[in-house]
Amino acid sequence: MEYILICITAIFVNNIVLSQFLGICPFLGVSQRVNTALGMGAAVTFVMTLATVVTYLLQIYVLNPMDLGYLQTLSFILVIASLVQLVEIILKKVSPALYQSLGVFLPLITTNCAILGVAILVIQRDYTLLESLVYALASAIGFGLALVIFAGLREHLAMADIPKGMRGMAITLVTAGILALAFMGFSGVDGGLKPLFGIE
């Protein structure tokens, strides 16, 4: 039941992009079309889940025993960059259309602070490997959900008659703020679910 609570919290209550404001760059950059947002969400889910597992194992079995905790950020970034290169190679061969549609945004996964943030958060929260995996997967799903919803809103906004001063990035940021407020409605849900699942 604790894993269900981790999932609900990561997806809705503490959404990585709308509550913790990590990964804003791809959130704003790749959210113009739903198809691209879905592709980016899938790529981020794969990289975030895999990167969290690899960085967790690196931290527990290499950095901690050798007392090299100060290399955490640097080593995590190197692992994430390597995994993004792997995803790029796979996408190029498996789905050239998706690879072309992502374009310059695929390298953005390398510098996506949401991936690095999740990898560091699981260490700070002393999660087990399974809890880390669940949290990473749920955070990636939350990121993808926010991205797809936002892309759908932006597609509708493209057809709307928006005042001249609000067009472009202005209405995009206002929409992102309203979406973040909508997700704030889930605040406190995790506290209400704890007694239900028998968690103190």
PDB file of C-alpha atoms in Angstrom:
ATOM      1  CA  MET A   1       0.000   0.000   0.000  1.00  0.00           C
ATOM      2  CA  GLU A   2       2.950   2.291   0.625  1.00  0.00           C
ATOM      3  CA  TYR A   3       3.886   2.016  -3.057  1.00  0.00           C
ATOM      4  CA  ILE A   4       0.398   3.150  -4.089  1.00  0.00           C
ATOM      5  CA  LEU A   5       0.799   6.181  -1.823  1.00  0.00           C
ATOM      6  CA  ILE A   6       4.211   6.948  -3.367  1.00  0.00           C
ATOM      7  CA  CYS A   7       2.611   6.760  -6.843  1.00  0.00           C
ATOM      8  CA  ILE A   8      -0.346   9.019  -6.002  1.00  0.00           C
ATOM      9  CA  THR A   9       1.929  11.537  -4.283  1.00  0.00           C
ATOM     10  CA  ALA A  10       4.488  11.631  -7.105  1.00  0.00           C
ATOM     11  CA  ILE A  11       1.919  11.892  -9.909  1.00  0.00           C
ATOM     12  CA  PHE A  12      -0.602  14.322  -8.432  1.00  0.00           C
ATOM     13  CA  VAL A  13       0.392  15.908  -5.110  1.00  0.00           C
ATOM     14  CA  ASN A  14       4.110  16.584  -5.657  1.00  0.00           C
ATOM     15  CA  ASN A  15       4.132  16.583  -9.451  1.00  0.00           C
ATOM     16  CA  ILE A  16       7.766  16.974 -10.483  1.00  0.00           C
ATOM     17  CA  VAL A  17       7.078  19.804 -12.939  1.00  0.00           C
ATOM     18  CA  LEU A  18       3.990  21.567 -11.548  1.00  0.00           C
ATOM     19  CA  SER A  19       4.782  21.394  -7.819  1.00  0.00           C
ATOM     20  CA  GLN A  20       8.550  21.081  -7.648  1.00  0.00           C
ATOM     21  CA  PHE A  21       9.233  23.104 -10.837  1.00  0.00           C
ATOM     22  CA  LEU A  22      11.828  20.681 -12.215  1.00  0.00           C
ATOM     23  CA  GLY A  23      11.984  20.089 -15.970  1.00  0.00           C
ATOM     24  CA  ILE A  24      10.392  23.393 -16.993  1.00  0.00           C
ATOM     25  CA  CYS A  25      12.534  23.735 -20.148  1.00  0.00           C
ATOM     26  CA  PRO A  26      11.168  20.649 -21.980  1.00  0.00           C
ATOM     27  CA  PHE A  27       7.748  21.294 -20.422  1.00  0.00           C
ATOM     28  CA  LEU A  28       7.537  24.621 -22.247  1.00  0.00           C
ATOM     29  CA  GLY A  29       9.550  23.600 -25.300  1.00  0.00           C
ATOM     30  CA  VAL A  30       7.962  20.288 -26.328  1.00  0.00           C
ATOM     31  CA  SER A  31       4.343  21.021 -25.419  1.00  0.00           C
ATOM     32  CA  GLN A  32       3.135  22.526 -28.680  1.00  0.00           C
ATOM     33  CA  ARG A  33       1.663  19.273 -30.043  1.00  0.00           C
ATOM     34  CA  VAL A  34       0.196  16.307 -28.172  1.00  0.00           C
ATOM     35  CA  ASN A  35       2.037  13.748 -30.349  1.00  0.00           C
ATOM     36  CA  THR A  36       5.417  15.292 -29.558  1.00  0.00           C
ATOM     37  CA  ALA A  37       4.478  15.565 -25.884  1.00  0.00           C
ATOM     38  CA  LEU A  38       3.587  11.858 -25.781  1.00  0.00           C
ATOM     39  CA  GLY A  39       6.920  10.949 -27.374  1.00  0.00           C
ATOM     40  CA  MET A  40       8.849  13.172 -25.002  1.00  0.00           C
ATOM     41  CA  GLY A  41       6.911  11.773 -22.037  1.00  0.00           C
ATOM     42  CA  ALA A  42       7.775   8.209 -23.092  1.00  0.00           C
ATOM     43  CA  ALA A  43      11.458   9.080 -23.573  1.00  0.00           C
ATOM     44  CA  VAL A  44      11.622  10.839 -20.188  1.00  0.00           C
ATOM     45  CA  THR A  45       9.859   7.886 -18.510  1.00  0.00           C
ATOM     46  CA  PHE A  46      12.403   5.442 -19.894  1.00  0.00           C
ATOM     47  CA  VAL A  47      15.441   7.593 -19.079  1.00  0.00           C
ATOM     48  CA  MET A  48      14.195   8.688 -15.634  1.00  0.00           C
ATOM     49  CA  THR A  49      13.361   5.157 -14.482  1.00  0.00           C
ATOM     50  CA  LEU A  50      16.582   3.639 -15.791  1.00  0.00           C
ATOM     51  CA  ALA A  51      18.738   6.552 -14.597  1.00  0.00           C
ATOM     52  CA  THR A  52      17.267   6.409 -11.081  1.00  0.00           C
ATOM     53  CA  VAL A  53      17.997   2.685 -10.754  1.00  0.00           C
ATOM     54  CA  VAL A  54      21.555   3.030 -12.113  1.00  0.00           C
ATOM     55  CA  THR A  55      22.375   6.118 -10.023  1.00  0.00           C
ATOM     56  CA  TYR A  56      20.881   4.498  -6.894  1.00  0.00           C
ATOM     57  CA  LEU A  57      23.103   1.446  -7.331  1.00  0.00           C
ATOM     58  CA  LEU A  58      26.078   3.710  -8.061  1.00  0.00           C
ATOM     59  CA  GLN A  59      25.445   5.694  -4.876  1.00  0.00           C
ATOM     60  CA  ILE A  60      24.881   2.682  -2.598  1.00  0.00           C
ATOM     61  CA  TYR A  61      27.576   0.347  -3.929  1.00  0.00           C
ATOM     62  CA  VAL A  62      30.292   2.723  -5.195  1.00  0.00           C
ATOM     63  CA  LEU A  63      30.073   6.277  -3.849  1.00  0.00           C
ATOM     64  CA  ASN A  64      29.012   5.508  -0.253  1.00  0.00           C
ATOM     65  CA  PRO A  65      31.484   2.661   0.445  1.00  0.00           C
ATOM     66  CA  MET A  66      34.375   4.641  -1.062  1.00  0.00           C
ATOM     67  CA  ASP A  67      33.318   7.840   0.757  1.00  0.00           C
ATOM     68  CA  LEU A  68      32.923   9.709  -2.553  1.00  0.00           C
ATOM     69  CA  GLY A  69      29.578  11.376  -1.841  1.00  0.00           C
ATOM     70  CA  TYR A  70      30.911  14.693  -3.108  1.00  0.00           C
ATOM     71  CA  LEU A  71      31.019  13.188  -6.642  1.00  0.00           C
ATOM     72  CA  GLN A  72      27.278  12.458  -6.578  1.00  0.00           C
ATOM     73  CA  THR A  73      26.107  15.239  -8.893  1.00  0.00           C
ATOM     74  CA  LEU A  74      28.946  14.814 -11.387  1.00  0.00           C
ATOM     75  CA  SER A  75      28.606  11.035 -11.598  1.00  0.00           C
ATOM     76  CA  PHE A  76      24.802  11.225 -11.853  1.00  0.00           C
ATOM     77  CA  ILE A  77      25.045  13.709 -14.743  1.00  0.00           C
ATOM     78  CA  LEU A  78      27.479  11.408 -16.582  1.00  0.00           C
ATOM     79  CA  VAL A  79      25.137   8.429 -16.145  1.00  0.00           C
ATOM     80  CA  ILE A  80      22.116  10.427 -17.376  1.00  0.00           C
ATOM     81  CA  ALA A  81      24.028  11.787 -20.393  1.00  0.00           C
ATOM     82  CA  SER A  82      25.096   8.249 -21.342  1.00  0.00           C
ATOM     83  CA  LEU A  83      21.525   6.946 -21.064  1.00  0.00           C
ATOM     84  CA  VAL A  84      20.204   9.786 -23.227  1.00  0.00           C
ATOM     85  CA  GLN A  85      22.735   8.861 -25.923  1.00  0.00           C
ATOM     86  CA  LEU A  86      21.423   5.291 -25.709  1.00  0.00           C
ATOM     87  CA  VAL A  87      17.802   6.481 -26.082  1.00  0.00           C
ATOM     88  CA  GLU A  88      18.817   8.667 -29.047  1.00  0.00           C
ATOM     89  CA  ILE A  89      20.433   5.716 -30.835  1.00  0.00           C
ATOM     90  CA  ILE A  90      17.411   3.473 -30.150  1.00  0.00           C
ATOM     91  CA  LEU A  91      14.879   6.113 -31.299  1.00  0.00           C
ATOM     92  CA  LYS A  92      16.870   6.783 -34.479  1.00  0.00           C
ATOM     93  CA  LYS A  93      16.613   3.109 -35.446  1.00  0.00           C
ATOM     94  CA  VAL A  94      13.182   2.192 -34.064  1.00  0.00           C
ATOM     95  CA  SER A  95      11.149   5.356 -34.728  1.00  0.00           C
ATOM     96  CA  PRO A  96      12.808   7.855 -37.114  1.00  0.00           C
ATOM     97  CA  ALA A  97       9.582   9.926 -37.259  1.00  0.00           C
ATOM     98  CA  LEU A  98       9.536  10.403 -33.474  1.00  0.00           C
ATOM     99  CA  TYR A  99      13.283  11.100 -33.539  1.00  0.00           C
ATOM    100  CA  GLN A 100      12.737  13.851 -36.154  1.00  0.00           C
ATOM    101  CA  SER A 101       9.736  15.330 -34.329  1.00  0.00           C
ATOM    102  CA  LEU A 102      11.688  15.587 -31.063  1.00  0.00           C
ATOM    103  CA  GLY A 103      14.590  17.215 -32.925  1.00  0.00           C
ATOM    104  CA  VAL A 104      16.644  19.470 -30.671  1.00  0.00           C
ATOM    105  CA  PHE A 105      14.500  18.593 -27.659  1.00  0.00           C
ATOM    106  CA  LEU A 106      15.934  15.092 -27.300  1.00  0.00           C
ATOM    107  CA  PRO A 107      19.281  16.462 -26.041  1.00  0.00           C
ATOM    108  CA  LEU A 108      17.195  18.485 -23.555  1.00  0.00           C
ATOM    109  CA  ILE A 109      16.648  15.231 -21.642  1.00  0.00           C
ATOM    110  CA  THR A 110      20.383  15.317 -20.854  1.00  0.00           C
ATOM    111  CA  THR A 111      19.980  18.683 -19.148  1.00  0.00           C
ATOM    112  CA  ASN A 112      16.495  17.919 -17.812  1.00  0.00           C
ATOM    113  CA  CYS A 113      16.819  18.726 -14.134  1.00  0.00           C
ATOM    114  CA  ALA A 114      13.739  16.576 -13.403  1.00  0.00           C
ATOM    115  CA  ILE A 115      15.755  13.421 -14.108  1.00  0.00           C
ATOM    116  CA  LEU A 116      18.691  14.549 -11.992  1.00  0.00           C
ATOM    117  CA  GLY A 117      16.279  15.826  -9.311  1.00  0.00           C
ATOM    118  CA  VAL A 118      14.486  12.486  -8.987  1.00  0.00           C
ATOM    119  CA  ALA A 119      17.810  10.611  -8.855  1.00  0.00           C
ATOM    120  CA  ILE A 120      18.982  12.840  -5.987  1.00  0.00           C
ATOM    121  CA  LEU A 121      15.597  12.889  -4.187  1.00  0.00           C
ATOM    122  CA  VAL A 122      15.466   9.097  -3.827  1.00  0.00           C
ATOM    123  CA  ILE A 123      18.877   9.175  -2.137  1.00  0.00           C
ATOM    124  CA  GLN A 124      17.877  12.048   0.169  1.00  0.00           C
ATOM    125  CA  ARG A 125      14.653  10.305   1.175  1.00  0.00           C
ATOM    126  CA  ASP A 126      16.459   7.022   1.969  1.00  0.00           C
ATOM    127  CA  TYR A 127      14.213   5.009  -0.342  1.00  0.00           C
ATOM    128  CA  THR A 128      14.924   1.350  -0.980  1.00  0.00           C
ATOM    129  CA  LEU A 129      15.663   0.221  -4.545  1.00  0.00           C
ATOM    130  CA  LEU A 130      12.038  -0.805  -5.134  1.00  0.00           C
ATOM    131  CA  GLU A 131      10.690   2.436  -3.625  1.00  0.00           C
ATOM    132  CA  SER A 132      13.154   4.370  -5.805  1.00  0.00           C
ATOM    133  CA  LEU A 133      11.953   2.533  -8.900  1.00  0.00           C
ATOM    134  CA  VAL A 134       8.279   3.183  -8.049  1.00  0.00           C
ATOM    135  CA  TYR A 135       8.949   6.858  -7.265  1.00  0.00           C
ATOM    136  CA  ALA A 136      10.940   7.372 -10.495  1.00  0.00           C
ATOM    137  CA  LEU A 137       8.275   5.697 -12.619  1.00  0.00           C
ATOM    138  CA  ALA A 138       5.455   7.637 -10.930  1.00  0.00           C
ATOM    139  CA  SER A 139       7.358  10.940 -11.246  1.00  0.00           C
ATOM    140  CA  ALA A 140       7.935  10.264 -14.945  1.00  0.00           C
ATOM    141  CA  ILE A 141       4.245   9.443 -15.426  1.00  0.00           C
ATOM    142  CA  GLY A 142       3.359  12.679 -13.598  1.00  0.00           C
ATOM    143  CA  PHE A 143       5.752  14.599 -15.866  1.00  0.00           C
ATOM    144  CA  GLY A 144       4.237  12.973 -18.965  1.00  0.00           C
ATOM    145  CA  LEU A 145       0.681  13.614 -17.744  1.00  0.00           C
ATOM    146  CA  ALA A 146       1.382  17.306 -17.117  1.00  0.00           C
ATOM    147  CA  LEU A 147       3.133  17.577 -20.501  1.00  0.00           C
ATOM    148  CA  VAL A 148       0.274  15.975 -22.456  1.00  0.00           C
ATOM    149  CA  ILE A 149      -2.438  18.010 -20.665  1.00  0.00           C
ATOM    150  CA  PHE A 150      -0.461  21.201 -21.267  1.00  0.00           C
ATOM    151  CA  ALA A 151       0.089  20.298 -24.944  1.00  0.00           C
ATOM    152  CA  GLY A 152      -3.662  19.748 -25.365  1.00  0.00           C
ATOM    153  CA  LEU A 153      -4.375  23.143 -23.806  1.00  0.00           C
ATOM    154  CA  ARG A 154      -1.806  24.801 -26.078  1.00  0.00           C
ATOM    155  CA  GLU A 155      -3.358  23.184 -29.177  1.00  0.00           C
ATOM    156  CA  HIS A 156      -6.730  24.683 -28.186  1.00  0.00           C
ATOM    157  CA  LEU A 157      -5.108  28.050 -27.448  1.00  0.00           C
ATOM    158  CA  ALA A 158      -3.593  28.104 -30.961  1.00  0.00           C
ATOM    159  CA  MET A 159      -7.159  28.294 -32.354  1.00  0.00           C
ATOM    160  CA  ALA A 160      -8.419  30.811 -29.787  1.00  0.00           C
ATOM    161  CA  ASP A 161      -8.727  34.556 -30.304  1.00  0.00           C
ATOM    162  CA  ILE A 162      -6.181  35.796 -27.788  1.00  0.00           C
ATOM    163  CA  PRO A 163      -5.512  39.511 -27.226  1.00  0.00           C
ATOM    164  CA  LYS A 164      -2.357  40.658 -29.044  1.00  0.00           C
ATOM    165  CA  GLY A 165      -0.421  41.448 -25.862  1.00  0.00           C
ATOM    166  CA  MET A 166      -1.027  37.968 -24.445  1.00  0.00           C
ATOM    167  CA  ARG A 167      -0.005  35.898 -27.477  1.00  0.00           C
ATOM    168  CA  GLY A 168       3.011  33.625 -27.488  1.00  0.00           C
ATOM    169  CA  MET A 169       4.913  32.929 -24.298  1.00  0.00           C
ATOM    170  CA  ALA A 170       2.704  35.189 -22.152  1.00  0.00           C
ATOM    171  CA  ILE A 171      -0.443  33.050 -22.543  1.00  0.00           C
ATOM    172  CA  THR A 172       1.703  29.899 -22.314  1.00  0.00           C
ATOM    173  CA  LEU A 173       3.033  30.902 -18.888  1.00  0.00           C
ATOM    174  CA  VAL A 174      -0.415  31.957 -17.664  1.00  0.00           C
ATOM    175  CA  THR A 175      -1.814  28.581 -18.792  1.00  0.00           C
ATOM    176  CA  ALA A 176       1.040  26.727 -17.057  1.00  0.00           C
ATOM    177  CA  GLY A 177       0.310  28.664 -13.861  1.00  0.00           C
ATOM    178  CA  ILE A 178      -3.389  27.795 -13.979  1.00  0.00           C
ATOM    179  CA  LEU A 179      -2.540  24.129 -14.609  1.00  0.00           C
ATOM    180  CA  ALA A 180      -0.192  24.192 -11.590  1.00  0.00           C
ATOM    181  CA  LEU A 181      -3.031  25.687  -9.501  1.00  0.00           C
ATOM    182  CA  ALA A 182      -5.330  22.890 -10.681  1.00  0.00           C
ATOM    183  CA  PHE A 183      -2.803  20.283  -9.496  1.00  0.00           C
ATOM    184  CA  MET A 184      -2.566  22.117  -6.149  1.00  0.00           C
ATOM    185  CA  GLY A 185      -6.118  20.899  -5.582  1.00  0.00           C
ATOM    186  CA  PHE A 186      -4.589  17.483  -4.837  1.00  0.00           C
ATOM    187  CA  SER A 187      -2.648  18.887  -1.852  1.00  0.00           C
ATOM    188  CA  GLY A 188      -3.434  16.985   1.296  1.00  0.00           C
ATOM    189  CA  VAL A 189      -4.708  13.925  -0.560  1.00  0.00           C
ATOM    190  CA  ASP A 190      -1.654  11.926   0.537  1.00  0.00           C
ATOM    191  CA  GLY A 191      -2.296  12.814   4.198  1.00  0.00           C
ATOM    192  CA  GLY A 192      -5.900  11.674   3.889  1.00  0.00           C
ATOM    193  CA  LEU A 193      -4.893   8.392   2.253  1.00  0.00           C
ATOM    194  CA  LYS A 194      -2.355   7.382   4.931  1.00  0.00           C
ATOM    195  CA  PRO A 195      -4.940   6.307   7.536  1.00  0.00           C
ATOM    196  CA  LEU A 196      -6.880   4.540   4.780  1.00  0.00           C
ATOM    197  CA  PHE A 197      -3.833   2.426   3.909  1.00  0.00           C
ATOM    198  CA  GLY A 198      -2.878   2.007   7.563  1.00  0.00           C
ATOM    199  CA  ILE A 199       0.324   4.075   7.233  1.00  0.00           C
ATOM    200  CA  GLU A 200       1.369   6.336  10.084  1.00  0.00           C
TER     201      GLU A 200
END
